[in-house]
mmCIF file of C-alpha atoms and ligand atoms in Angstrom:
data_model
loop_
_atom_site.group_PDB
_atom_site.id
_atom_site.type_symbol
_atom_site.label_atom_id
_atom_site.label_comp_id
_atom_site.label_asym_id
_atom_site.label_seq_id
_atom_site.Cartn_x
_atom_site.Cartn_y
_atom_site.Cartn_z
ATOM 1 C CA MET A 1 0.000 0.000 0.000
ATOM 2 C CA SER A 2 1.291 3.466 -0.774
ATOM 3 C CA GLY A 3 1.755 5.983 2.015
ATOM 4 C CA ASP A 4 -0.826 8.580 3.027
ATOM 5 C CA ASP A 5 1.297 11.270 1.431
ATOM 6 C CA ASP A 6 0.585 9.883 -2.044
ATOM 7 C CA ARG A 7 -3.143 10.227 -1.621
ATOM 8 C CA ARG A 8 -4.923 13.120 -3.186
ATOM 9 C CA GLU A 9 -6.384 15.858 -1.039
ATOM 10 C CA ALA A 10 -10.050 14.858 -1.326
ATOM 11 C CA THR A 11 -9.199 11.322 -0.239
ATOM 12 C CA ARG A 12 -7.143 12.502 2.685
ATOM 13 C CA LEU A 13 -9.850 14.924 3.825
ATOM 14 C CA ALA A 14 -12.351 12.084 4.048
ATOM 15 C CA HIS A 15 -10.103 10.171 6.443
ATOM 16 C CA LEU A 16 -7.971 12.694 8.357
ATOM 17 C CA GLY A 17 -8.116 12.488 12.140
ATOM 18 C CA ARG A 18 -10.620 9.601 12.205
ATOM 19 C CA ASP A 19 -10.481 6.663 14.588
ATOM 20 C CA PRO A 20 -13.650 4.526 14.436
ATOM 21 C CA ALA A 21 -12.033 1.719 16.446
ATOM 22 C CA GLY A 22 -11.416 4.141 19.306
ATOM 23 C CA HIS A 23 -14.999 5.435 19.272
ATOM 24 C CA ALA A 24 -17.324 2.429 19.260
ATOM 25 C CA GLY A 25 -17.164 2.267 15.457
ATOM 26 C CA ALA A 26 -18.609 5.742 14.953
ATOM 27 C CA VAL A 27 -17.457 7.242 11.650
ATOM 28 C CA SER A 28 -17.171 10.747 13.133
ATOM 29 C CA ILE A 29 -15.514 11.421 16.457
ATOM 30 C CA PRO A 30 -18.269 12.648 18.763
ATOM 31 C CA PRO A 31 -17.757 15.963 20.562
ATOM 32 C CA TYR A 32 -16.027 15.260 23.872
ATOM 33 C CA ARG A 33 -17.520 17.533 26.484
ATOM 34 C CA ALA A 34 -14.928 17.210 29.184
ATOM 35 C CA SER A 35 -13.279 19.459 31.740
ATOM 36 C CA THR A 36 -12.295 16.826 34.309
ATOM 37 C CA ILE A 37 -10.634 13.799 32.774
ATOM 38 C CA LEU A 38 -9.990 11.077 35.309
ATOM 39 C CA PHE A 39 -6.763 9.204 35.954
ATOM 40 C CA GLN A 40 -7.086 5.485 36.590
ATOM 41 C CA THR A 41 -4.142 5.111 38.930
ATOM 42 C CA LEU A 42 -1.780 7.117 41.075
ATOM 43 C CA ALA A 43 1.032 6.209 38.710
ATOM 44 C CA GLU A 44 -0.930 7.740 35.811
ATOM 45 C CA LEU A 45 -1.569 10.879 37.829
ATOM 46 C CA GLU A 46 2.105 11.229 38.645
ATOM 47 C CA ALA A 47 3.319 10.635 35.081
ATOM 48 C CA ARG A 48 4.106 13.864 33.246
ATOM 49 C CA ASP A 49 3.144 14.260 29.617
ATOM 50 C CA PRO A 50 5.466 16.873 28.148
ATOM 51 C CA ASP A 51 3.962 16.414 24.689
ATOM 52 C CA TYR A 52 0.346 17.063 25.664
ATOM 53 C CA THR A 53 -0.700 13.924 23.821
ATOM 54 C CA GLY A 54 -2.569 12.159 26.578
ATOM 55 C CA VAL A 55 -3.072 15.115 28.920
ATOM 56 C CA ARG A 56 -5.860 14.805 31.427
ATOM 57 C CA TYR A 57 -7.509 18.193 31.494
ATOM 58 C CA GLY A 58 -10.179 19.441 29.119
ATOM 59 C CA ARG A 59 -8.629 22.821 28.406
ATOM 60 C CA LEU A 60 -5.297 21.233 27.444
ATOM 61 C CA GLY A 61 -6.764 18.716 25.038
ATOM 62 C CA THR A 62 -9.507 16.164 24.402
ATOM 63 C CA PRO A 63 -9.992 13.544 21.675
ATOM 64 C CA SER A 64 -11.966 16.290 19.836
ATOM 65 C CA SER A 65 -9.069 18.755 19.814
ATOM 66 C CA HIS A 66 -6.452 16.082 19.126
ATOM 67 C CA ALA A 67 -8.399 14.824 16.110
ATOM 68 C CA PHE A 68 -8.915 18.326 14.708
ATOM 69 C CA GLU A 69 -5.295 19.301 15.276
ATOM 70 C CA THR A 70 -4.004 16.092 13.716
ATOM 71 C CA ALA A 71 -6.230 16.604 10.696
ATOM 72 C CA MET A 72 -5.190 20.234 10.201
ATOM 73 C CA ALA A 73 -1.484 19.448 10.627
ATOM 74 C CA GLU A 74 -1.780 16.748 7.968
ATOM 75 C CA LEU A 75 -3.778 18.988 5.644
ATOM 76 C CA GLU A 76 -1.167 21.742 5.735
ATOM 77 C CA GLY A 77 1.902 19.536 6.012
ATOM 78 C CA GLY A 78 2.811 20.651 9.530
ATOM 79 C CA HIS A 79 4.324 18.846 12.506
ATOM 80 C CA ARG A 80 1.429 19.536 14.863
ATOM 81 C CA ALA A 81 -1.309 22.144 15.229
ATOM 82 C CA VAL A 82 -2.863 24.123 18.054
ATOM 83 C CA ALA A 83 -6.626 24.633 18.057
ATOM 84 C CA CYS A 84 -7.993 27.869 19.527
ATOM 85 C CA GLY A 85 -11.459 29.197 20.210
ATOM 86 C CA SER A 86 -11.363 31.644 17.293
ATOM 87 C CA GLY A 87 -9.226 32.624 14.335
ATOM 88 C CA LEU A 88 -8.197 35.794 16.124
ATOM 89 C CA SER A 89 -7.050 33.904 19.219
ATOM 90 C CA ALA A 90 -4.917 31.663 16.983
ATOM 91 C CA VAL A 91 -3.299 34.827 15.574
ATOM 92 C CA THR A 92 -2.733 36.464 18.956
ATOM 93 C CA THR A 93 -1.492 33.251 20.600
ATOM 94 C CA ALA A 94 1.067 32.665 17.838
ATOM 95 C CA LEU A 95 2.292 36.271 18.070
ATOM 96 C CA LEU A 96 2.551 36.172 21.874
ATOM 97 C CA ALA A 97 4.496 32.913 21.688
ATOM 98 C CA PHE A 98 7.365 34.610 19.876
ATOM 99 C CA LEU A 99 7.370 38.258 21.004
ATOM 100 C CA LYS A 100 8.563 39.995 24.153
ATOM 101 C CA ALA A 101 9.113 43.590 25.286
ATOM 102 C CA GLY A 102 11.665 45.347 23.095
ATOM 103 C CA ASP A 103 11.004 43.152 20.057
ATOM 104 C CA HIS A 104 9.927 44.361 16.655
ATOM 105 C CA LEU A 105 7.196 42.874 14.459
ATOM 106 C CA LEU A 106 6.757 43.279 10.710
ATOM 107 C CA MET A 107 3.052 43.080 9.878
ATOM 108 C CA THR A 108 1.562 43.271 6.402
ATOM 109 C CA ASP A 109 -0.460 46.429 5.789
ATOM 110 C CA SER A 110 -3.199 44.194 4.335
ATOM 111 C CA ALA A 111 -3.765 42.347 7.615
ATOM 112 C CA TYR A 112 -7.187 41.534 9.006
ATOM 113 C CA GLY A 113 -8.384 44.582 11.003
ATOM 114 C CA PRO A 114 -8.576 42.958 14.453
ATOM 115 C CA THR A 115 -5.040 41.568 13.976
ATOM 116 C CA ARG A 116 -3.878 45.166 13.545
ATOM 117 C CA GLU A 117 -5.833 46.271 16.594
ATOM 118 C CA PHE A 118 -4.036 43.638 18.671
ATOM 119 C CA CYS A 119 -0.641 44.907 17.431
ATOM 120 C CA ASP A 120 -1.537 48.552 18.099
ATOM 121 C CA GLY A 121 -3.210 47.699 21.406
ATOM 122 C CA GLU A 122 -1.873 44.847 23.538
ATOM 123 C CA LEU A 123 1.439 44.357 21.747
ATOM 124 C CA ALA A 124 2.241 48.082 21.870
ATOM 125 C CA ARG A 125 1.189 48.206 25.522
ATOM 126 C CA PHE A 126 3.595 45.389 26.332
ATOM 127 C CA GLY A 127 6.504 47.044 24.523
ATOM 128 C CA VAL A 128 6.454 45.330 21.128
ATOM 129 C CA GLN A 129 6.809 47.705 18.200
ATOM 130 C CA THR A 130 4.988 46.978 14.932
ATOM 131 C CA THR A 131 5.953 48.231 11.485
ATOM 132 C CA TYR A 132 3.365 47.746 8.750
ATOM 133 C CA TYR A 133 4.876 46.877 5.388
ATOM 134 C CA ASP A 134 3.681 46.997 1.797
ATOM 135 C CA PRO A 135 2.163 43.550 1.131
ATOM 136 C CA LEU A 136 3.821 43.591 -2.310
ATOM 137 C CA ILE A 137 7.305 44.234 -0.894
ATOM 138 C CA GLY A 138 8.630 40.731 -1.706
ATOM 139 C CA ALA A 139 12.354 40.220 -1.018
ATOM 140 C CA GLY A 140 12.537 43.952 -0.204
ATOM 141 C CA ILE A 141 11.336 43.002 3.287
ATOM 142 C CA ALA A 142 15.050 42.495 4.077
ATOM 143 C CA SER A 143 15.556 46.274 4.281
ATOM 144 C CA LEU A 144 12.942 46.538 7.071
ATOM 145 C CA ILE A 145 14.377 43.786 9.265
ATOM 146 C CA ARG A 146 16.184 45.138 12.335
ATOM 147 C CA PRO A 147 18.339 43.271 14.838
ATOM 148 C CA GLU A 148 15.331 43.166 17.188
ATOM 149 C CA THR A 149 12.822 41.990 14.565
ATOM 150 C CA ARG A 150 11.465 38.633 15.736
ATOM 151 C CA VAL A 151 8.386 37.939 13.642
ATOM 152 C CA VAL A 152 7.339 38.614 10.057
ATOM 153 C CA PHE A 153 3.590 38.172 9.572
ATOM 154 C CA LEU A 154 1.847 37.743 6.208
ATOM 155 C CA GLU A 155 -1.744 37.492 5.050
ATOM 156 C CA SER A 156 -2.098 36.409 1.450
ATOM 157 C CA PRO A 157 -4.230 37.487 -0.215
ATOM 158 C CA GLY A 158 -5.351 40.269 2.124
ATOM 159 C CA SER A 159 -8.950 39.519 3.000
ATOM 160 C CA VAL A 160 -10.207 43.006 2.100
ATOM 161 C CA THR A 161 -7.809 44.259 -0.593
ATOM 162 C CA PHE A 162 -6.571 40.921 -2.010
ATOM 163 C CA GLU A 163 -2.896 41.672 -2.662
ATOM 164 C CA VAL A 164 -1.093 38.360 -3.180
ATOM 165 C CA GLN A 165 2.252 38.283 -1.400
ATOM 166 C CA ASP A 166 5.539 36.721 -2.496
ATOM 167 C CA VAL A 167 5.505 34.177 0.319
ATOM 168 C CA PRO A 168 8.741 32.299 -0.540
ATOM 169 C CA ALA A 169 10.744 35.517 -1.061
ATOM 170 C CA ILE A 170 9.533 37.106 2.190
ATOM 171 C CA ALA A 171 9.985 33.862 4.142
ATOM 172 C CA ALA A 172 13.517 33.358 2.816
ATOM 173 C CA ALA A 173 14.582 36.910 3.686
ATOM 174 C CA ALA A 174 13.032 36.642 7.150
ATOM 175 C CA LYS A 175 14.509 33.223 7.905
ATOM 176 C CA ALA A 176 17.946 34.416 6.816
ATOM 177 C CA ARG A 177 17.741 36.950 9.653
ATOM 178 C CA GLY A 178 16.431 34.498 12.223
ATOM 179 C CA CYS A 179 12.816 35.697 12.262
ATOM 180 C CA THR A 180 9.796 33.452 12.758
ATOM 181 C CA VAL A 181 7.426 33.639 9.793
ATOM 182 C CA MET A 182 3.639 33.432 10.234
ATOM 183 C CA ILE A 183 0.825 33.697 7.724
ATOM 184 C CA ASP A 184 -2.918 34.114 7.954
ATOM 185 C CA ASN A 185 -3.988 31.428 5.463
ATOM 186 C CA THR A 186 -7.741 31.739 5.940
ATOM 187 C CA TRP A 187 -8.550 32.679 2.330
ATOM 188 C CA ALA A 188 -6.951 29.546 0.876
ATOM 189 C CA ALA A 189 -8.522 27.385 3.619
ATOM 190 C CA GLY A 190 -5.353 25.314 3.972
ATOM 191 C CA VAL A 191 -6.159 23.745 0.606
ATOM 192 C CA TYR A 192 -5.177 26.188 -2.143
ATOM 193 C CA LEU A 193 -1.920 27.333 -0.509
ATOM 194 C CA LYS A 194 0.541 25.257 1.526
ATOM 195 C CA PRO A 195 2.605 27.918 3.294
ATOM 196 C CA LEU A 196 4.836 25.527 5.249
ATOM 197 C CA SER A 197 6.175 24.158 1.971
ATOM 198 C CA LEU A 198 7.131 27.757 1.048
ATOM 199 C CA GLY A 199 9.237 28.403 4.137
ATOM 200 C CA VAL A 200 6.592 29.652 6.591
ATOM 201 C CA ASP A 201 6.806 28.431 10.222
ATOM 202 C CA ILE A 202 3.177 28.872 11.299
ATOM 203 C CA SER A 203 0.078 28.828 9.102
ATOM 204 C CA ILE A 204 -2.944 30.257 10.876
ATOM 205 C CA GLN A 205 -6.559 29.923 9.892
ATOM 206 C CA ALA A 206 -9.874 31.188 11.054
ATOM 207 C CA ALA A 207 -11.498 27.749 10.770
ATOM 208 C CA THR A 208 -14.611 29.784 11.528
ATOM 209 C CA LYS A 209 -14.637 30.468 7.779
ATOM 210 C CA TYR A 210 -14.238 27.689 5.185
ATOM 211 C CA VAL A 211 -13.305 24.783 7.426
ATOM 212 C CA GLY A 212 -16.466 25.222 9.491
ATOM 213 C CA GLY A 213 -18.206 26.319 6.346
ATOM 214 C CA HIS A 214 -21.696 26.843 7.742
ATOM 215 C CA ALA A 215 -21.490 30.145 9.656
ATOM 216 C CA ASP A 216 -22.175 28.357 12.921
ATOM 217 C CA ALA A 217 -18.797 27.762 14.569
ATOM 218 C CA ASN A 218 -15.973 29.849 16.043
ATOM 219 C CA LEU A 219 -12.663 28.080 15.649
ATOM 220 C CA GLY A 220 -9.033 28.864 14.948
ATOM 221 C CA VAL A 221 -5.937 26.827 14.318
ATOM 222 C CA ALA A 222 -2.202 27.383 14.066
ATOM 223 C CA VAL A 223 -0.392 24.701 12.066
ATOM 224 C CA CYS A 224 3.266 24.645 13.103
ATOM 225 C CA THR A 225 6.643 23.248 12.144
ATOM 226 C CA ALA A 226 8.384 21.017 14.693
ATOM 227 C CA GLU A 227 10.350 24.000 16.066
ATOM 228 C CA ALA A 228 7.380 26.351 16.271
ATOM 229 C CA TRP A 229 4.828 23.995 17.793
ATOM 230 C CA ARG A 230 5.963 23.885 21.419
ATOM 231 C CA PRO A 231 6.134 27.659 22.017
ATOM 232 C CA VAL A 232 2.663 28.072 20.485
ATOM 233 C CA LYS A 233 1.154 25.196 22.474
ATOM 234 C CA ASP A 234 2.786 26.314 25.748
ATOM 235 C CA THR A 235 1.518 29.864 25.210
ATOM 236 C CA ALA A 236 -1.997 28.621 24.391
ATOM 237 C CA VAL A 237 -1.978 26.600 27.617
ATOM 238 C CA ARG A 238 -0.771 29.552 29.688
ATOM 239 C CA LEU A 239 -3.255 31.972 28.111
ATOM 240 C CA GLY A 240 -6.046 29.476 28.601
ATOM 241 C CA VAL A 241 -7.234 29.612 25.002
ATOM 242 C CA ALA A 242 -9.053 26.475 23.983
ATOM 243 C CA ALA A 243 -11.642 25.499 21.414
ATOM 244 C CA GLY A 244 -15.070 24.267 22.419
ATOM 245 C CA SER A 245 -15.898 20.637 21.727
ATOM 246 C CA GLU A 246 -18.945 21.446 19.599
ATOM 247 C CA ASP A 247 -16.924 23.813 17.425
ATOM 248 C CA LEU A 248 -14.133 21.250 17.051
ATOM 249 C CA PHE A 249 -16.710 18.693 16.003
ATOM 250 C CA LEU A 250 -18.097 21.116 13.410
ATOM 251 C CA GLY A 251 -14.569 21.884 12.200
ATOM 252 C CA LEU A 252 -13.828 18.187 11.705
ATOM 253 C CA ARG A 253 -17.143 17.683 9.967
ATOM 254 C CA GLY A 254 -16.477 20.666 7.714
ATOM 255 C CA LEU A 255 -13.164 19.160 6.604
ATOM 256 C CA ARG A 256 -14.966 16.196 5.033
ATOM 257 C CA THR A 257 -16.683 18.410 2.445
ATOM 258 C CA LEU A 258 -14.083 21.153 2.229
ATOM 259 C CA THR A 259 -12.713 20.497 -1.266
ATOM 260 C CA VAL A 260 -16.179 19.930 -2.706
ATOM 261 C CA ARG A 261 -17.468 23.189 -1.269
ATOM 262 C CA LEU A 262 -14.354 25.121 -2.274
ATOM 263 C CA GLU A 263 -14.689 24.021 -5.902
ATOM 264 C CA ARG A 264 -18.204 25.426 -5.963
ATOM 265 C CA HIS A 265 -17.248 28.635 -4.106
ATOM 266 C CA GLN A 266 -14.425 29.066 -6.615
ATOM 267 C CA ALA A 267 -16.538 28.502 -9.721
ATOM 268 C CA THR A 268 -19.345 30.784 -8.544
ATOM 269 C CA ALA A 269 -16.973 33.552 -7.447
ATOM 270 C CA LEU A 270 -15.350 33.497 -10.888
ATOM 271 C CA ARG A 271 -18.772 33.759 -12.576
ATOM 272 C CA LEU A 272 -19.760 36.704 -10.344
ATOM 273 C CA ALA A 273 -16.411 38.414 -10.816
ATOM 274 C CA GLU A 274 -16.599 38.079 -14.603
ATOM 275 C CA TRP A 275 -20.105 39.490 -14.606
ATOM 276 C CA LEU A 276 -19.122 42.362 -12.311
ATOM 277 C CA ALA A 277 -16.109 43.179 -14.500
ATOM 278 C CA ARG A 278 -18.532 43.932 -17.355
ATOM 279 C CA GLN A 279 -20.655 46.464 -15.441
ATOM 280 C CA PRO A 280 -20.051 50.089 -16.480
ATOM 281 C CA GLU A 281 -19.587 51.177 -12.836
ATOM 282 C CA THR A 282 -16.713 48.733 -12.293
ATOM 283 C CA LEU A 283 -13.186 50.115 -12.099
ATOM 284 C CA ARG A 284 -11.407 46.926 -11.054
ATOM 285 C CA VAL A 285 -12.086 43.411 -9.866
ATOM 286 C CA LEU A 286 -9.837 42.481 -6.965
ATOM 287 C CA HIS A 287 -9.782 38.716 -7.338
ATOM 288 C CA PRO A 288 -6.411 36.926 -7.316
ATOM 289 C CA ALA A 289 -7.351 34.982 -10.464
ATOM 290 C CA PHE A 290 -7.862 38.274 -12.360
ATOM 291 C CA PRO A 291 -4.914 40.117 -13.924
ATOM 292 C CA ASP A 292 -6.107 43.405 -12.312
ATOM 293 C CA CYS A 293 -5.337 41.976 -8.898
ATOM 294 C CA PRO A 294 -1.969 43.016 -7.433
ATOM 295 C CA GLY A 295 0.157 39.869 -7.188
ATOM 296 C CA HIS A 296 -1.895 37.895 -9.738
ATOM 297 C CA ALA A 297 1.288 36.283 -11.160
ATOM 298 C CA LEU A 298 2.259 35.109 -7.675
ATOM 299 C CA TRP A 299 -1.191 33.592 -7.195
ATOM 300 C CA LYS A 300 -0.666 31.637 -10.422
ATOM 301 C CA ARG A 301 2.725 30.475 -9.256
ATOM 302 C CA ASP A 302 1.956 29.503 -5.649
ATOM 303 C CA PHE A 303 -1.776 28.737 -5.333
ATOM 304 C CA THR A 304 -3.704 25.793 -6.731
ATOM 305 C CA GLY A 305 -7.062 27.551 -6.719
ATOM 306 C CA ALA A 306 -9.142 30.477 -5.517
ATOM 307 C CA SER A 307 -11.817 30.529 -2.857
ATOM 308 C CA GLY A 308 -15.044 32.500 -2.926
ATOM 309 C CA LEU A 309 -14.024 35.836 -1.411
ATOM 310 C CA PHE A 310 -13.105 38.804 -3.607
ATOM 311 C CA ALA A 311 -13.870 42.494 -4.050
ATOM 312 C CA VAL A 312 -14.994 44.867 -6.733
ATOM 313 C CA GLU A 313 -14.062 48.530 -6.901
ATOM 314 C CA LEU A 314 -16.812 50.687 -8.386
ATOM 315 C CA ARG A 315 -16.646 54.268 -9.530
ATOM 316 C CA PRO A 316 -17.379 56.270 -6.351
ATOM 317 C CA GLN A 317 -21.077 55.876 -5.571
ATOM 318 C CA PRO A 318 -23.283 58.169 -3.486
ATOM 319 C CA ARG A 319 -24.334 56.555 -0.220
ATOM 320 C CA ALA A 320 -28.016 56.637 -1.152
ATOM 321 C CA ALA A 321 -27.346 54.698 -4.364
ATOM 322 C CA LEU A 322 -25.314 52.136 -2.465
ATOM 323 C CA ALA A 323 -28.083 51.771 0.092
ATOM 324 C CA ALA A 324 -30.669 51.290 -2.672
ATOM 325 C CA MET A 325 -28.533 48.529 -4.127
ATOM 326 C CA LEU A 326 -27.588 46.716 -0.923
ATOM 327 C CA ASP A 327 -30.796 47.067 1.085
ATOM 328 C CA GLY A 328 -32.844 45.374 -1.608
ATOM 329 C CA LEU A 329 -30.656 42.322 -2.226
ATOM 330 C CA ALA A 330 -32.573 39.116 -1.650
ATOM 331 C CA LEU A 331 -29.773 36.523 -1.656
ATOM 332 C CA PHE A 332 -26.683 38.418 -0.498
ATOM 333 C CA GLY A 333 -26.557 39.079 3.214
ATOM 334 C CA MET A 334 -24.649 41.966 4.731
ATOM 335 C CA GLY A 335 -22.438 40.650 7.475
ATOM 336 C CA TYR A 336 -18.906 40.054 8.676
ATOM 337 C CA SER A 337 -17.272 36.668 8.647
ATOM 338 C CA TRP A 338 -17.543 34.534 5.518
ATOM 339 C CA GLY A 339 -16.778 31.060 4.202
ATOM 340 C CA GLY A 340 -20.264 29.713 4.844
ATOM 341 C CA PHE A 341 -22.802 28.362 2.341
ATOM 342 C CA GLU A 342 -24.457 31.789 2.072
ATOM 343 C CA SER A 343 -23.473 34.668 -0.168
ATOM 344 C CA LEU A 344 -22.433 37.945 1.404
ATOM 345 C CA ILE A 345 -21.712 41.495 0.325
ATOM 346 C CA LEU A 346 -20.134 44.239 2.400
ATOM 347 C CA PRO A 347 -18.912 47.789 1.685
ATOM 348 C CA GLN A 348 -15.320 48.171 2.859
ATOM 349 C CA ASN A 349 -13.202 51.208 3.618
ATOM 350 C CA PRO A 350 -9.557 50.159 3.947
ATOM 351 C CA GLY A 351 -8.531 53.840 3.794
ATOM 352 C CA ARG A 352 -9.389 54.138 7.472
ATOM 353 C CA ILE A 353 -6.710 51.715 8.615
ATOM 354 C CA ARG A 354 -3.962 51.449 6.012
ATOM 355 C CA THR A 355 -0.672 53.140 6.882
ATOM 356 C CA ALA A 356 2.244 51.715 4.838
ATOM 357 C CA VAL A 357 0.420 52.012 1.525
ATOM 358 C CA PRO A 358 -2.381 54.557 1.893
ATOM 359 C CA TRP A 359 -5.650 53.599 0.198
ATOM 360 C CA ARG A 360 -6.658 57.011 -1.169
ATOM 361 C CA ASP A 361 -8.682 58.356 -4.062
ATOM 362 C CA ARG A 362 -10.185 54.966 -4.671
ATOM 363 C CA GLY A 363 -13.665 53.950 -5.667
ATOM 364 C CA THR A 364 -16.441 52.331 -3.701
ATOM 365 C CA LEU A 365 -15.167 48.958 -2.541
ATOM 366 C CA LEU A 366 -17.571 46.044 -2.156
ATOM 367 C CA ARG A 367 -16.388 42.706 -0.808
ATOM 368 C CA LEU A 368 -18.353 39.677 -1.942
ATOM 369 C CA HIS A 369 -18.461 36.111 -0.744
ATOM 370 C CA ALA A 370 -19.852 33.635 -3.263
ATOM 371 C CA GLY A 371 -21.882 31.069 -1.369
ATOM 372 C CA LEU A 372 -23.219 27.740 -2.579
ATOM 373 C CA GLU A 373 -26.378 29.129 -4.213
ATOM 374 C CA ASP A 374 -26.931 28.859 -7.965
ATOM 375 C CA ALA A 375 -24.672 31.347 -9.771
ATOM 376 C CA ASP A 376 -27.406 32.520 -12.173
ATOM 377 C CA ASP A 377 -29.705 33.341 -9.266
ATOM 378 C CA LEU A 378 -26.928 35.316 -7.612
ATOM 379 C CA ILE A 379 -26.202 37.243 -10.800
ATOM 380 C CA ALA A 380 -29.905 38.065 -11.217
ATOM 381 C CA ASP A 381 -29.955 39.414 -7.663
ATOM 382 C CA LEU A 382 -26.887 41.569 -8.344
ATOM 383 C CA ASP A 383 -28.344 42.723 -11.648
ATOM 384 C CA ARG A 384 -31.489 43.996 -9.933
ATOM 385 C CA GLY A 385 -29.203 45.653 -7.383
ATOM 386 C CA PHE A 386 -27.276 47.513 -10.085
ATOM 387 C CA HIS A 387 -30.557 48.697 -11.618
ATOM 388 C CA ARG A 388 -31.585 50.142 -8.228
ATOM 389 C CA LEU A 389 -28.149 51.738 -7.885
ATOM 390 C CA ARG A 390 -28.450 53.418 -11.314
ATOM 391 C CA ARG A 391 -31.963 54.674 -10.640
ATOM 392 C CA ALA A 392 -30.940 56.139 -7.294
ATOM 393 C CA ALA A 393 -27.739 57.683 -8.679
ATOM 394 C CA SER A 394 -29.390 59.399 -11.670
HETATM 395 C C1 LIG B 401 -12.367 36.153 10.272
HETATM 396 C C2 LIG B 401 -10.914 36.243 10.134
HETATM 397 C C3 LIG B 401 -10.083 36.068 11.227
HETATM 398 C C4 LIG B 401 -10.607 35.890 12.635
HETATM 399 O O1 LIG B 401 -11.374 34.753 12.769
HETATM 400 P P1 LIG B 401 -12.430 34.634 13.973
HETATM 401 O O2 LIG B 401 -12.698 33.174 14.063
HETATM 402 O O3 LIG B 401 -13.611 35.461 13.595
HETATM 403 O O4 LIG B 401 -11.748 35.171 15.199
HETATM 404 C C5 LIG B 401 -8.727 36.113 11.023
HETATM 405 N N1 LIG B 401 -8.207 36.339 9.802
HETATM 406 C C6 LIG B 401 -8.976 36.503 8.721
HETATM 407 C C7 LIG B 401 -8.349 36.725 7.399
HETATM 408 C C8 LIG B 401 -10.356 36.479 8.850
HETATM 409 O O5 LIG B 401 -11.124 36.674 7.771
#
């Protein structure tokens, strides 16, 4: 029999982290609701478990978290993973594991807003200085690395502005100077980009998004190399971050259908983006698979697909016209978070937060998430929206 590594992704996703023999034959591992986990003997109680594999305390690990972490580590080609109660707590735990007072952090200017707020808030308060860098800087990152720079953090593509970063070039420059390299890999869902194979130490995901896939779980995960795993796990234990058993169960369940859903998200997003590109109001489509998108060539080189999240930049629209368009949409919901089966649309204003590369004199930015609905129905809904927009604008 050939090894697991030879199997294709869809096959692996159907089997990752499963153990029917250990769970009364059940195909899926049931959610383990456990805080106290009993020891059978005094000898067991006294035995230390430095690897957290058989730990006896709910917050430190249960069969639910072990299964999810094993599955995610295999999916992304990591040594081990650390599950957290949200994507943001996976980000903050990884950062805290490697930073101390006096250190310097290089953070992409395209980072998820709350990640920035953590850098400008808690990290600054505890004496860590953050420099935001141009996401398209590539190997030029070397010129920003100081002796006290400890971490270089990427998010590719940015989840609002969609710049695709040169992951291998940035990772190589950072590693050459002894920095730990982390990436927010939520957009690619751990499927369409394998950051650890490109030199990254920690790949972080809001599993809340595509892995969960149904807008009903809060879950985060940091997939780590052998060197990076222990600091992240120890920090998670000390901070007390842990994922709930129900959310872990939903994350594991989501993995089984992940590639199937992603293919549909991808195909529908491309249909919507192509349609949007043809509207007279459209200035640019910010979708990594489109040549307009900054870093498109890097997406072609490093990614094996595109998920369902992208943006469109329209000629500046009056607020009333935008409201007429958005308020009347029947299928697109307005809401944060994404990666579920439902389509979403949201006006975005990156100009408020960008610092390294100001976002000025730009059009009206709408971020869309293509859900699992029929693409023609979604286009019809958007089409009616654009008619409302035109009527209100004229
Ligand atoms: C949503 C999101 C997060 C945070 O995930 P939560 O589970 O909501 O905490 C982090 N990064 C990106 C890119 C996200 O879209």
